[in-house]
Coordinates of C-alpha atoms in Angstrom, one line a residue:
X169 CA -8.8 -32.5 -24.5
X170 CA -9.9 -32.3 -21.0
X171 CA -12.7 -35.3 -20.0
X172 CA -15.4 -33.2 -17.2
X173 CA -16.2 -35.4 -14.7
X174 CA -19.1 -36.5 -13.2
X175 CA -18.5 -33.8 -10.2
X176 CA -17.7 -31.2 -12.5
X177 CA -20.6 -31.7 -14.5
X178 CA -23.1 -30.9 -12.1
X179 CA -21.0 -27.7 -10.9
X180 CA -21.3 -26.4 -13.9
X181 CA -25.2 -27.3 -14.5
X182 CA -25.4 -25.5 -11.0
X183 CA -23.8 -22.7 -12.1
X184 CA -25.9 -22.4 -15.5
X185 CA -29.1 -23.2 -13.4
X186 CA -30.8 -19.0 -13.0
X187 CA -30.7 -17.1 -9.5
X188 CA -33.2 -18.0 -7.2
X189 CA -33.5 -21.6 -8.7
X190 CA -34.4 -24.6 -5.8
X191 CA -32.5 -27.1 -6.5
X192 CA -32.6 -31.0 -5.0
X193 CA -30.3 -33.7 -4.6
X194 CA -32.9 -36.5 -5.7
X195 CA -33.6 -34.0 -9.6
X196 CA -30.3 -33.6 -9.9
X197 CA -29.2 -37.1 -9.3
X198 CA -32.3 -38.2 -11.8
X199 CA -31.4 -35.4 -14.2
X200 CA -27.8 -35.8 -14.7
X201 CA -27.9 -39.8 -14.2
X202 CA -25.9 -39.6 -10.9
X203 CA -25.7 -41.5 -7.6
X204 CA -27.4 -39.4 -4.8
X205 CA -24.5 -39.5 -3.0
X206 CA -21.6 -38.0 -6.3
X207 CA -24.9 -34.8 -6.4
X208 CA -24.6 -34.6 -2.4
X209 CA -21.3 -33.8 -2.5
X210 CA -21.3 -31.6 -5.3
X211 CA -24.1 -29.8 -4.1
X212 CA -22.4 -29.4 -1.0
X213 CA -19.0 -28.3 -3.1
X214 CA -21.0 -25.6 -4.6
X215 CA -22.1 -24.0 -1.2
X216 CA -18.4 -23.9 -0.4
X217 CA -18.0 -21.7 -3.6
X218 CA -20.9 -19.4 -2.9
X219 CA -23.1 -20.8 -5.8
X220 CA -25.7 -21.9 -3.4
X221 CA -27.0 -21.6 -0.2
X222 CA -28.8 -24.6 1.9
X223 CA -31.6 -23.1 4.3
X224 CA -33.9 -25.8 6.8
X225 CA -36.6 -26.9 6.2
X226 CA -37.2 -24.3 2.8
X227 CA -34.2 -26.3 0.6
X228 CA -31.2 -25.0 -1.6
X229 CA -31.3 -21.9 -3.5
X230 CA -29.2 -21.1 -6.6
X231 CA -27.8 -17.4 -5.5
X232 CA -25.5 -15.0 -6.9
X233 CA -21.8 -15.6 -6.5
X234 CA -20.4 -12.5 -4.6
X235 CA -17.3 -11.2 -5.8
X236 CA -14.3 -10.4 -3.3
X237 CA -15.4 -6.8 -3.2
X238 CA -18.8 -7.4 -1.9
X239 CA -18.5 -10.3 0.2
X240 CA -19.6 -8.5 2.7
X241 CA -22.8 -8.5 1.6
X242 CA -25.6 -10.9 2.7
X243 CA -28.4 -12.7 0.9
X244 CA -31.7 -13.2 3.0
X245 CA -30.5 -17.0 3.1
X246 CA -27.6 -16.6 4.9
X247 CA -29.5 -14.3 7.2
X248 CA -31.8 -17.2 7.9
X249 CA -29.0 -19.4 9.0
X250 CA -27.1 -16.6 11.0
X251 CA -29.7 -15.9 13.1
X252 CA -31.5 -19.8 13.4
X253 CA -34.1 -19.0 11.9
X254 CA -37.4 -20.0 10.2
X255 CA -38.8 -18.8 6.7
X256 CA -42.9 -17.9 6.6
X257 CA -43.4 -17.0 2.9
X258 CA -41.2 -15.4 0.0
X259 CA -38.8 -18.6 -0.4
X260 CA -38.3 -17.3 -4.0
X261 CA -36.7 -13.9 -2.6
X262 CA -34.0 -15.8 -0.4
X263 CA -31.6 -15.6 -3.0
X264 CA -32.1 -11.9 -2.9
X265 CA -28.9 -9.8 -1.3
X266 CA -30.0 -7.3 1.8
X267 CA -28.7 -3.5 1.5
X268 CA -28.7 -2.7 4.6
X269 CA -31.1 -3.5 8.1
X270 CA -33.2 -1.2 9.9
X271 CA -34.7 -2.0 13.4
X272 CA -38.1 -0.9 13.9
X273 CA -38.6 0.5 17.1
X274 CA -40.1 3.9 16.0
X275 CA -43.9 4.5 15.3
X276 CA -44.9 3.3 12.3
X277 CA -45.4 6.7 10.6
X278 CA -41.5 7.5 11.4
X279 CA -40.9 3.8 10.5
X280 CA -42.1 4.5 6.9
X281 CA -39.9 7.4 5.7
X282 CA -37.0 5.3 6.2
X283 CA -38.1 1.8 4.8
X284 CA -36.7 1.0 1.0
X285 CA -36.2 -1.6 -1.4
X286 CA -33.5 -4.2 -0.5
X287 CA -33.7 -3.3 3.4
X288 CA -34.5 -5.9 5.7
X289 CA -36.9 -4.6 8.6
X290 CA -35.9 -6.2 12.1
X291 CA -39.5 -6.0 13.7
X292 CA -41.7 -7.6 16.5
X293 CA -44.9 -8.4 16.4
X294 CA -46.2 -5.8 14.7
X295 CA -48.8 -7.1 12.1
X296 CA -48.8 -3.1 10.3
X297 CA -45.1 -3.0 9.8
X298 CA -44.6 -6.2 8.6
X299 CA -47.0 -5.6 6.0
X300 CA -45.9 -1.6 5.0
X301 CA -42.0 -3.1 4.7
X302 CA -43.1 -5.7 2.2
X303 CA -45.4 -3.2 0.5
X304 CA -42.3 -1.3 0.0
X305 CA -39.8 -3.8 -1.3
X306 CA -38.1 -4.8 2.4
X307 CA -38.1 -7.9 3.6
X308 CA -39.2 -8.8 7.1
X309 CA -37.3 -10.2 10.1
X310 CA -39.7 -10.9 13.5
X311 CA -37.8 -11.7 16.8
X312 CA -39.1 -12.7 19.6
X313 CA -40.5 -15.9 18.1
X314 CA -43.7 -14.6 17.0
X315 CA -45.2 -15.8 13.8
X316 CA -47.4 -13.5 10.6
X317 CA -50.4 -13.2 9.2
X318 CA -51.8 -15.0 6.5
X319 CA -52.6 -12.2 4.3
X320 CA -48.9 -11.1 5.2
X321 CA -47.2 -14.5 4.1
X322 CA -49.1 -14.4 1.3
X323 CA -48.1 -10.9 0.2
X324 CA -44.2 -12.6 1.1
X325 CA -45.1 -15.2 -1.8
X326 CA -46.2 -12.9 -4.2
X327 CA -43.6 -10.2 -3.9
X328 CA -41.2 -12.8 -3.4
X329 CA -39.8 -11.2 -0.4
X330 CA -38.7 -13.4 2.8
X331 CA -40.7 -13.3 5.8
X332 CA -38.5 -14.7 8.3
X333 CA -39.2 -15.6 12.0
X334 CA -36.8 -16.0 14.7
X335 CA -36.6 -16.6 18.7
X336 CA -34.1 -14.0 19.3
X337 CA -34.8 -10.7 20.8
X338 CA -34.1 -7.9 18.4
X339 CA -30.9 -6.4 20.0
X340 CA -29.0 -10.1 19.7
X341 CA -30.5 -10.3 16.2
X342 CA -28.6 -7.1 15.1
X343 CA -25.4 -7.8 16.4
X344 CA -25.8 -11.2 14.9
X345 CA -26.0 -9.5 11.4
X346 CA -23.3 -7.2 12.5
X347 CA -20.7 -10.0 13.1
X348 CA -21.4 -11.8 10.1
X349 CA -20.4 -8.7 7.8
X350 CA -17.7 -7.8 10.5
X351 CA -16.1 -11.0 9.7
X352 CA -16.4 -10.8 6.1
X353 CA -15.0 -7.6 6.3
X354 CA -11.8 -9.2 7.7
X355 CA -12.0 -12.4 5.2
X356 CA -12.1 -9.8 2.4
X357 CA -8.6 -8.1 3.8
X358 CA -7.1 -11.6 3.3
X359 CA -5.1 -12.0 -0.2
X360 CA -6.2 -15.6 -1.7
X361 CA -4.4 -17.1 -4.2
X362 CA -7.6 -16.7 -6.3
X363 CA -7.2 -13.3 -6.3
X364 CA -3.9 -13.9 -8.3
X365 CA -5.3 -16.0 -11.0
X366 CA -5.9 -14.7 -14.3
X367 CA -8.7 -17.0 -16.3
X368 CA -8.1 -15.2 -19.3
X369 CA -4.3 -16.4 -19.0
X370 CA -4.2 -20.0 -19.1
X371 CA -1.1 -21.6 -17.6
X372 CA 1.5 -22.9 -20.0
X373 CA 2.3 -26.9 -19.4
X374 CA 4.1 -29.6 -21.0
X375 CA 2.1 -33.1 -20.9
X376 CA 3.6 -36.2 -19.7
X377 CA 4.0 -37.5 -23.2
X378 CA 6.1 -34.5 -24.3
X379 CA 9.7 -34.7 -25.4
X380 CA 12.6 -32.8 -23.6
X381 CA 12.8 -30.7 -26.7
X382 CA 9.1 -29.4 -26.3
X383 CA 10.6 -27.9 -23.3
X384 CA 13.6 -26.1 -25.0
X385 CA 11.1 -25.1 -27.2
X386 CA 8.3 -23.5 -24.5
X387 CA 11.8 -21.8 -22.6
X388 CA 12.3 -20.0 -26.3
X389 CA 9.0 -18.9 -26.0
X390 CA 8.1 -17.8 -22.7
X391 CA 11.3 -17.3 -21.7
X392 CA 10.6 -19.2 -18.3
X393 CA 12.3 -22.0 -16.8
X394 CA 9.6 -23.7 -15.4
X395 CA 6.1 -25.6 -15.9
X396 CA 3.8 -27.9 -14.8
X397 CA 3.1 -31.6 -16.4
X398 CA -0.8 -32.7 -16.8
X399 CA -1.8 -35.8 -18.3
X400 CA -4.7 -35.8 -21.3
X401 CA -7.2 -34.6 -18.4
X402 CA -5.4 -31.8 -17.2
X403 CA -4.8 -33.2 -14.0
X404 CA -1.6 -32.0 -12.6
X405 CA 1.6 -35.2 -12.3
X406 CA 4.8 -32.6 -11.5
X407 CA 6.5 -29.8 -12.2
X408 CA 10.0 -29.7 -14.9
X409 CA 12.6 -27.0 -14.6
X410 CA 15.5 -26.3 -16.4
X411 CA 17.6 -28.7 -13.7
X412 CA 15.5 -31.7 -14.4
X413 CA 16.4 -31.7 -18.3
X414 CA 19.8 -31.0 -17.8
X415 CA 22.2 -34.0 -19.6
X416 CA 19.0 -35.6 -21.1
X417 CA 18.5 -36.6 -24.8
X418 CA 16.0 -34.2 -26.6
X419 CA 13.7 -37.4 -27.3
X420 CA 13.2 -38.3 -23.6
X421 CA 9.8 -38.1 -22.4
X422 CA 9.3 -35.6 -20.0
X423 CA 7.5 -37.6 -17.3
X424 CA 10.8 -39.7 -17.1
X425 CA 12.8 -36.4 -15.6
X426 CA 10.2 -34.3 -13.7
X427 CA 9.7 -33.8 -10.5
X428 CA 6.7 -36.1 -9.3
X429 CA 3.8 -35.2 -7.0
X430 CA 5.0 -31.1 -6.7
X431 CA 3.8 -29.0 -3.8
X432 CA 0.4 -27.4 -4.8
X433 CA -2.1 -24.5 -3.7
X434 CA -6.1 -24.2 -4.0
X435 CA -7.3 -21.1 -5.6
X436 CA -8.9 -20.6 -1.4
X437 CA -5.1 -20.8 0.3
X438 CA -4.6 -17.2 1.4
X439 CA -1.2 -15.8 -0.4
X440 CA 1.0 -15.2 3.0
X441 CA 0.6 -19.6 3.2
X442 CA 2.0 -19.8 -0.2
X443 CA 4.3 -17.2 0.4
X444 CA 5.8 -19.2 3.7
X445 CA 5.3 -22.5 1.5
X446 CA 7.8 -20.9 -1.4
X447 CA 10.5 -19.6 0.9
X448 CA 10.4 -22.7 3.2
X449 CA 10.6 -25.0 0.1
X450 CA 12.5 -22.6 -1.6
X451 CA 10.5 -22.5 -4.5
X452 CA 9.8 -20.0 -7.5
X453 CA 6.6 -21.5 -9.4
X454 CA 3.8 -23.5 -7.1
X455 CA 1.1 -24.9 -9.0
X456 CA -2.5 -23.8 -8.5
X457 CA -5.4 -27.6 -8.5
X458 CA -8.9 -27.9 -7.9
X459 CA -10.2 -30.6 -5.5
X460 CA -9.9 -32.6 -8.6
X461 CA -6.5 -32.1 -8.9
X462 CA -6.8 -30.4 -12.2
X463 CA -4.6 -27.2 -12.7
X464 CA -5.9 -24.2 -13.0
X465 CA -2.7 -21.8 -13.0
X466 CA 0.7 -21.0 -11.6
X467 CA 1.7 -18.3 -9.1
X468 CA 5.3 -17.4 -8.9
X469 CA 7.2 -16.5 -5.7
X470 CA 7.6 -12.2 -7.2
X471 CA 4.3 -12.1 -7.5
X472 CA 2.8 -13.3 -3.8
X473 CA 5.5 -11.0 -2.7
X474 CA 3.8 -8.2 -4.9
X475 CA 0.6 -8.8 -4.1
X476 CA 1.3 -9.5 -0.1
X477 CA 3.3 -5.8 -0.2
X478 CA 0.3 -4.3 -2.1
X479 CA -2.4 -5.4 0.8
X480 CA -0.1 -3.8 3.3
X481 CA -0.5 -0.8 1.8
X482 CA -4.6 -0.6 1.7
X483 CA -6.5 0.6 4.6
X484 CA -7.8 -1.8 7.0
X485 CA -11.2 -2.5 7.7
X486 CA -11.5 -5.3 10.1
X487 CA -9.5 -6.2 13.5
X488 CA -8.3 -9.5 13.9
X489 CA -8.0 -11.6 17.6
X490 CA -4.0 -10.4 17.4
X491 CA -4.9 -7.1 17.2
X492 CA -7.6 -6.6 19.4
X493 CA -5.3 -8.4 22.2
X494 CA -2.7 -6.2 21.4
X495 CA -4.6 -3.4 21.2
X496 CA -4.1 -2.3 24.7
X497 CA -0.2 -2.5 24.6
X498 CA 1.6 0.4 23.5
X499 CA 5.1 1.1 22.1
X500 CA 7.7 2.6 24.9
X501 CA 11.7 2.8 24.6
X502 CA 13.9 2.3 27.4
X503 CA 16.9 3.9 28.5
X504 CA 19.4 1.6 26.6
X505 CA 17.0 2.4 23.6
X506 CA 15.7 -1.0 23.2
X507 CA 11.9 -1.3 21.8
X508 CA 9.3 -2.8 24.9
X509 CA 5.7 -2.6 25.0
X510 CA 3.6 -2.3 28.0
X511 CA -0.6 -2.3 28.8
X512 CA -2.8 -4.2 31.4
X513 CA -4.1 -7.3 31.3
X514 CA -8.1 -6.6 31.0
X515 CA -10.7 -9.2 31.6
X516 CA -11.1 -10.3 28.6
X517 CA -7.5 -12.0 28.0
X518 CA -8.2 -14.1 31.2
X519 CA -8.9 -17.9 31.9
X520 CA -11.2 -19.2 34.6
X521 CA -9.5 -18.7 37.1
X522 CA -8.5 -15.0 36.5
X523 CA -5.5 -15.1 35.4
X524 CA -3.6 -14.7 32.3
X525 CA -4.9 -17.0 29.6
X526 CA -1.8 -18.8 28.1
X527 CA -3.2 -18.2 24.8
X528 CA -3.3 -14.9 25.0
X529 CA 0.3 -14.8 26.6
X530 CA 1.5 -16.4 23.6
X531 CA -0.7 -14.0 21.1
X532 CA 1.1 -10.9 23.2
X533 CA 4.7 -12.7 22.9
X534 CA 4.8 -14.2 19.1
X535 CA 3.2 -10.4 18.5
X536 CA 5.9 -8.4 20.3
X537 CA 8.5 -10.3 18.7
X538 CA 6.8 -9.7 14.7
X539 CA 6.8 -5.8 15.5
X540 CA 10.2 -5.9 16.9
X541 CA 11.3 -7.8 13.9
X542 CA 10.1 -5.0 11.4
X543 CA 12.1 -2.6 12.6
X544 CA 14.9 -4.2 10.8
X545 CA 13.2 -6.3 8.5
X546 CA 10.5 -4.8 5.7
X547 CA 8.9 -8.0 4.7
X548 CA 6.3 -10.5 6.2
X549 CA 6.5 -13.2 8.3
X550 CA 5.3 -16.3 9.8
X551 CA 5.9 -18.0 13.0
X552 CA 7.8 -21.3 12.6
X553 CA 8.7 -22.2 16.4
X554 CA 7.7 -21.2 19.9
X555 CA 9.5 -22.4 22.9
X556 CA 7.3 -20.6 25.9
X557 CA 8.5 -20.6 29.5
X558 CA 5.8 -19.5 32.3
X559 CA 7.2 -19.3 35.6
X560 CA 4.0 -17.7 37.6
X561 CA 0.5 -16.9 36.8
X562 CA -0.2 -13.1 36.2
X563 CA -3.3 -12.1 37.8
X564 CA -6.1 -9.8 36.5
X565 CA -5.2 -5.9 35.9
X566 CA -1.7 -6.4 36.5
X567 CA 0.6 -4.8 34.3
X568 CA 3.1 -6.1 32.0
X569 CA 6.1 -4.9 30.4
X570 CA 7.3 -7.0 27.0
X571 CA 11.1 -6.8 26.2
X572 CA 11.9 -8.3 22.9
X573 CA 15.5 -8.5 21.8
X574 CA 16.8 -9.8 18.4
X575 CA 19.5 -12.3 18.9
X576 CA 19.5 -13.6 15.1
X577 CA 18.4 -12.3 12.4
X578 CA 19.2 -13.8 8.9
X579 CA 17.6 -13.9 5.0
X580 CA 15.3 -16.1 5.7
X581 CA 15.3 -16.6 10.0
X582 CA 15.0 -14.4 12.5
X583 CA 15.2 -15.4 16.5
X584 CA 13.8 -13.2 19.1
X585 CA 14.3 -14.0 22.8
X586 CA 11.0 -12.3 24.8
X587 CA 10.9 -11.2 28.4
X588 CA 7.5 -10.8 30.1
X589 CA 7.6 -9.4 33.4
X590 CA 5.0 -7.9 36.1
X591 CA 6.2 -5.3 38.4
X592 CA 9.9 -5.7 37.4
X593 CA 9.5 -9.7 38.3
X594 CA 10.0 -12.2 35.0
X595 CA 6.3 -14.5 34.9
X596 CA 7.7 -15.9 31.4
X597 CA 10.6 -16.0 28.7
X598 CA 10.0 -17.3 25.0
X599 CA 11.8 -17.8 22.0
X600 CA 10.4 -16.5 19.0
X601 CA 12.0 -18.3 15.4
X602 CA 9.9 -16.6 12.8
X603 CA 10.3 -17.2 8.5
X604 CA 11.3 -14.3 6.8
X605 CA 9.8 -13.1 3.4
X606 CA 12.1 -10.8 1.6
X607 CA 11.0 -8.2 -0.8

């Protein structure tokens, strides 16, 4: 029988706690007979999770958890912290999640036909507006600094719709809001190991005070060879496999023959980690733990594979910083047939000075050598050593021509030697060594 602890406890009397609760440090401390300090941190634990959101000077709201296909979506809290700003009235709705944000730079009879429930109306100072949007179930962003009404903030509190104020001009304001769901957008493309777990499939262990023959008997079973160990808590000690009991008596304790303090995963590691941590290690089965250590499930090495191939295979919705550098470079073949790309450098890949920002020279290489690697090998891959030579600087506008050439290419390693040169002059050489993830 698992004992909660103290941290667990007020998680889950967080999570029972209804939308749009305000919770405090000092209750819950007094509430749940706690230190101030043990709610803090749990308090703060639960933000991390997306059961709560903390906003200055108004507190921390209970809110909806947001699951992976909408966490693009923003609640009127996180707006407030986006875009620095300040709430006037409708605390209560801050829990609330936006639809969508119109800008009201119309006249206010346009303004109206498009105004709905859910929206959030980016305004000035316009007293009229401010009012109609509420009226019609939208909250109300101001920019500019300006503050509202009293008969407005009081029509905030009763419709429990946020009023929010804010020193930003409306134009920064909206791309604020953009970026925020722009980078969701690209979180929600990334494969966690979350995503894997199954809560309806509990993970089957052995415990630490379990004999040898428990383990014959969970292989007849399952028919797998491996498991994690948990003590009376269900806080992960190792992992056993079908090597560990081998030559040991059927009455031996299983703690005396596995494999102590196993490599482990967080349900928030993204899958291609795990997937680089299982061929590097060379492992089949990595444990899934809490911040407690307690074990929530397995993931096995066919199944990150699975998944990872899957992703590859949905449409993209976000760009991340290697693709937008290498957006630019296209895809030529020389004469000897070899695979090069070429583009320019624009002004945003340079440093100070003007010239090409060695960060962005090592984005271009590491990137030319992945895409010349998957022309002869299907899977995914991470980077695992980069030896960069730069021999001049490479001025703005300049062109470049990447060669990459394959000089090793394994199961599990590949090498790629990379030639960047500028007007048929060399400005660096790198070596690429890449892990390899087979399918």
């Amino acid at each position: 029988m698992q004992v909660a602890t103290k941290h667990e406890k007020i998680l889950e009397y967080i999570e029972n706690l209804e939308i749009g609760h305000k919770i405090s440090v000092r209750r819950i401390a007094r509430e749940l007979g706690v230190s101030e300090g043990t709610a803090y941190r749990a308090i703060k634990d639960g933000e991390n999770q997306g059961l709560v959101s903390t906003v200055e000077r108004v507190g921390t709201v209970r809110i909806e958890k947001k699951h992976r296909s909408k966490i693009e979506r923003l609640t009127f809290a996180e707006v407030v912290n986006i875009v620095d700003g300040q709430v006037l009235g409708g605390s209560a709705g801050l829990h609330k999640t936006l639809n969508r944000f119109l800008i009201g730079a119309m006249k206010l009879e346009a303004m109206i036909r498009y105004v709905e429930p859910g929206q959030l109306m980016i305004v000035g100072n316009r007293d009229n507006a401010h009012r109609i949007s509420l009226e019609r179930g939208a909250a109300v962003l101001i920019t500019g600094g300006f503050d509202a009404t009293e008969e407005v903030k009081q029509l905030a509190d009763q419709l429990e719709l946020p009023v929010i104020s804010c020193s930003y001009d409306t134009f920064t304001v909206a791309a604020m809001i953009n970026r925020a769901i722009y980078d969701r957008l690209i979180k929600k493309e990334i494969l966690l190991v979350e995503d894997m777990l199954n809560p309806e499939q509990p993970p089957v262990f052995l415990k630490l005070d379990d004999r040898v023959e428990s383990f014959h008997t969970s292989v007849r079973e399952t028919k797998h060879s491996r498991y994690p160990v948990v003590d009376d808590k269900g806080r992960l000690h190792g992992m056993v496999t079908a090597k560990d009991v081998v030559g040991h008596a059927f009455d031996e304790r299983i703690e005396r023959v596995m494999t102590k303090n196993p490599i482990t995963v967080t349900p928030k590691t993204s899958l291609a980690t795990a997937a680089h941590e299982m061929v590097w290690e060379g492992i089949e089965l990595l444990p899934v733990v809490n911040q407690q250590h307690l074990l929530l499930g397995v993931i096995s090495r066919q199944d990150v594979i699975k998944s990872l191939q899957y992703m590859q295979k949905q449409p993209q919705m976000g760009e991340t910083i290697n693709d937008l550098v290498f957006k630019g470079f296209d895809e030529v073949k020389e004469k000897n047939g070899e695979l090069s790309f070429q583009g320019m450098v624009a002004p945003q890949m340079t440093d100070p000075l003007g010239n090409l920002s060695t960060g962005v020279l090592t984005t271009l290489i590491t990137e030319a050598a992945h895409r010349r690697l998957r022309k002869q090998h299907r899977g995914d891959m991470v980077t695992d050593n980069l030896t960069l030579y730069t021999l001049k600087p490479v001025q703005l506008e300049r062109k470049l021509l990447i060669r990459p050439q394959v000089i090793e290419l394994g199961r599990r390693v590949g090498k790629v030697e990379v030639e960047v040169s500028e007007d048929g002059h060399v400005v660096a050489k790198a070596l690429v060594t890449a892990q390899l993830i087979e399918r």
